[in-house]
Amino acid sequence: MLNTYFRVIVGFMVLLSVVLTVYVNPNWMWFTVFIGLNLIQSAFTKWCLLETILMKLGVKIEDESCSSC
């Protein structure tokens, strides 16, 4: 369940930043860069602030793989 919430939130944030870049100000592209850098950082450190927040909100970690999605 945590994986599903994570993917939906990050996907929404990327799409939102692209829309803001196109319709508001090109500087919103830095938000997209920030999201990408956080994803890369979490791959190496195995720590992600969004996952920590979601777990504190009570989202359960399920043992699921991409093949079962």
PDB file of C-alpha atoms in Angstrom:
ATOM      1  CA  MET A   1       0.000   0.000   0.000  1.00  0.00           C
ATOM      2  CA  LEU A   2       2.875   2.373   0.805  1.00  0.00           C
ATOM      3  CA  ASN A   3       4.334   1.809  -2.652  1.00  0.00           C
ATOM      4  CA  THR A   4       1.014   2.684  -4.298  1.00  0.00           C
ATOM      5  CA  TYR A   5       0.577   5.912  -2.326  1.00  0.00           C
ATOM      6  CA  PHE A   6       4.199   6.853  -2.997  1.00  0.00           C
ATOM      7  CA  ARG A   7       3.883   6.386  -6.761  1.00  0.00           C
ATOM      8  CA  VAL A   8       0.606   8.306  -6.970  1.00  0.00           C
ATOM      9  CA  ILE A   9       1.902  11.262  -4.938  1.00  0.00           C
ATOM     10  CA  VAL A  10       5.239  11.507  -6.767  1.00  0.00           C
ATOM     11  CA  GLY A  11       3.549  11.138 -10.157  1.00  0.00           C
ATOM     12  CA  PHE A  12       1.054  13.864  -9.271  1.00  0.00           C
ATOM     13  CA  MET A  13       3.859  16.159  -8.097  1.00  0.00           C
ATOM     14  CA  VAL A  14       5.796  15.688 -11.359  1.00  0.00           C
ATOM     15  CA  LEU A  15       2.700  16.383 -13.475  1.00  0.00           C
ATOM     16  CA  LEU A  16       1.834  19.405 -11.337  1.00  0.00           C
ATOM     17  CA  SER A  17       5.326  20.827 -11.719  1.00  0.00           C
ATOM     18  CA  VAL A  18       5.178  20.399 -15.508  1.00  0.00           C
ATOM     19  CA  VAL A  19       1.799  22.171 -15.685  1.00  0.00           C
ATOM     20  CA  LEU A  20       3.096  24.988 -13.476  1.00  0.00           C
ATOM     21  CA  THR A  21       6.204  25.274 -15.667  1.00  0.00           C
ATOM     22  CA  VAL A  22       4.150  25.583 -18.849  1.00  0.00           C
ATOM     23  CA  TYR A  23       1.373  27.868 -17.594  1.00  0.00           C
ATOM     24  CA  VAL A  24       2.853  29.865 -14.693  1.00  0.00           C
ATOM     25  CA  ASN A  25       6.623  30.264 -14.783  1.00  0.00           C
ATOM     26  CA  PRO A  26       9.527  28.274 -16.260  1.00  0.00           C
ATOM     27  CA  ASN A  27      11.274  28.344 -12.873  1.00  0.00           C
ATOM     28  CA  TRP A  28       8.830  25.655 -11.674  1.00  0.00           C
ATOM     29  CA  MET A  29      11.025  23.206 -13.609  1.00  0.00           C
ATOM     30  CA  TRP A  30      13.347  23.343 -10.595  1.00  0.00           C
ATOM     31  CA  PHE A  31      10.597  21.585  -8.629  1.00  0.00           C
ATOM     32  CA  THR A  32      10.776  18.706 -11.116  1.00  0.00           C
ATOM     33  CA  VAL A  33      14.563  18.647 -10.723  1.00  0.00           C
ATOM     34  CA  PHE A  34      14.153  18.563  -6.937  1.00  0.00           C
ATOM     35  CA  ILE A  35      11.795  15.572  -7.168  1.00  0.00           C
ATOM     36  CA  GLY A  36      14.211  13.714  -9.442  1.00  0.00           C
ATOM     37  CA  LEU A  37      17.191  14.385  -7.189  1.00  0.00           C
ATOM     38  CA  ASN A  38      15.229  13.164  -4.165  1.00  0.00           C
ATOM     39  CA  LEU A  39      14.371   9.930  -5.984  1.00  0.00           C
ATOM     40  CA  ILE A  40      18.041   9.387  -6.865  1.00  0.00           C
ATOM     41  CA  GLN A  41      19.137  10.210  -3.310  1.00  0.00           C
ATOM     42  CA  SER A  42      16.623   7.775  -1.834  1.00  0.00           C
ATOM     43  CA  ALA A  43      17.904   4.997  -4.102  1.00  0.00           C
ATOM     44  CA  PHE A  44      21.365   5.300  -2.561  1.00  0.00           C
ATOM     45  CA  THR A  45      20.489   6.100   1.056  1.00  0.00           C
ATOM     46  CA  LYS A  46      17.355   3.911   1.333  1.00  0.00           C
ATOM     47  CA  TRP A  47      15.644   6.840   3.115  1.00  0.00           C
ATOM     48  CA  CYS A  48      12.786   8.946   1.766  1.00  0.00           C
ATOM     49  CA  LEU A  49      10.997  11.716   3.630  1.00  0.00           C
ATOM     50  CA  LEU A  50       7.685  10.996   1.874  1.00  0.00           C
ATOM     51  CA  GLU A  51       7.779   7.358   2.991  1.00  0.00           C
ATOM     52  CA  THR A  52       8.488   8.455   6.559  1.00  0.00           C
ATOM     53  CA  ILE A  53       5.541  10.862   6.475  1.00  0.00           C
ATOM     54  CA  LEU A  54       3.212   8.245   4.987  1.00  0.00           C
ATOM     55  CA  MET A  55       4.201   5.668   7.631  1.00  0.00           C
ATOM     56  CA  LYS A  56       3.557   8.199  10.414  1.00  0.00           C
ATOM     57  CA  LEU A  57       0.131   8.813   8.882  1.00  0.00           C
ATOM     58  CA  GLY A  58      -0.589   5.107   9.268  1.00  0.00           C
ATOM     59  CA  VAL A  59      -0.075   3.780   5.742  1.00  0.00           C
ATOM     60  CA  LYS A  60       0.860   0.131   6.013  1.00  0.00           C
ATOM     61  CA  ILE A  61       3.845  -1.430   4.282  1.00  0.00           C
ATOM     62  CA  GLU A  62       2.758  -4.435   2.229  1.00  0.00           C
ATOM     63  CA  ASP A  63       5.109  -6.980   0.734  1.00  0.00           C
ATOM     64  CA  GLU A  64       4.187  -6.492  -2.892  1.00  0.00           C
ATOM     65  CA  SER A  65       6.241  -6.575  -6.032  1.00  0.00           C
ATOM     66  CA  CYS A  66       5.687  -4.921  -9.390  1.00  0.00           C
ATOM     67  CA  SER A  67       4.621  -8.257 -10.855  1.00  0.00           C
ATOM     68  CA  SER A  68       1.589  -8.343  -8.566  1.00  0.00           C
ATOM     69  CA  CYS A  69       0.499  -4.768  -9.431  1.00  0.00           C
TER      70      CYS A  69
END
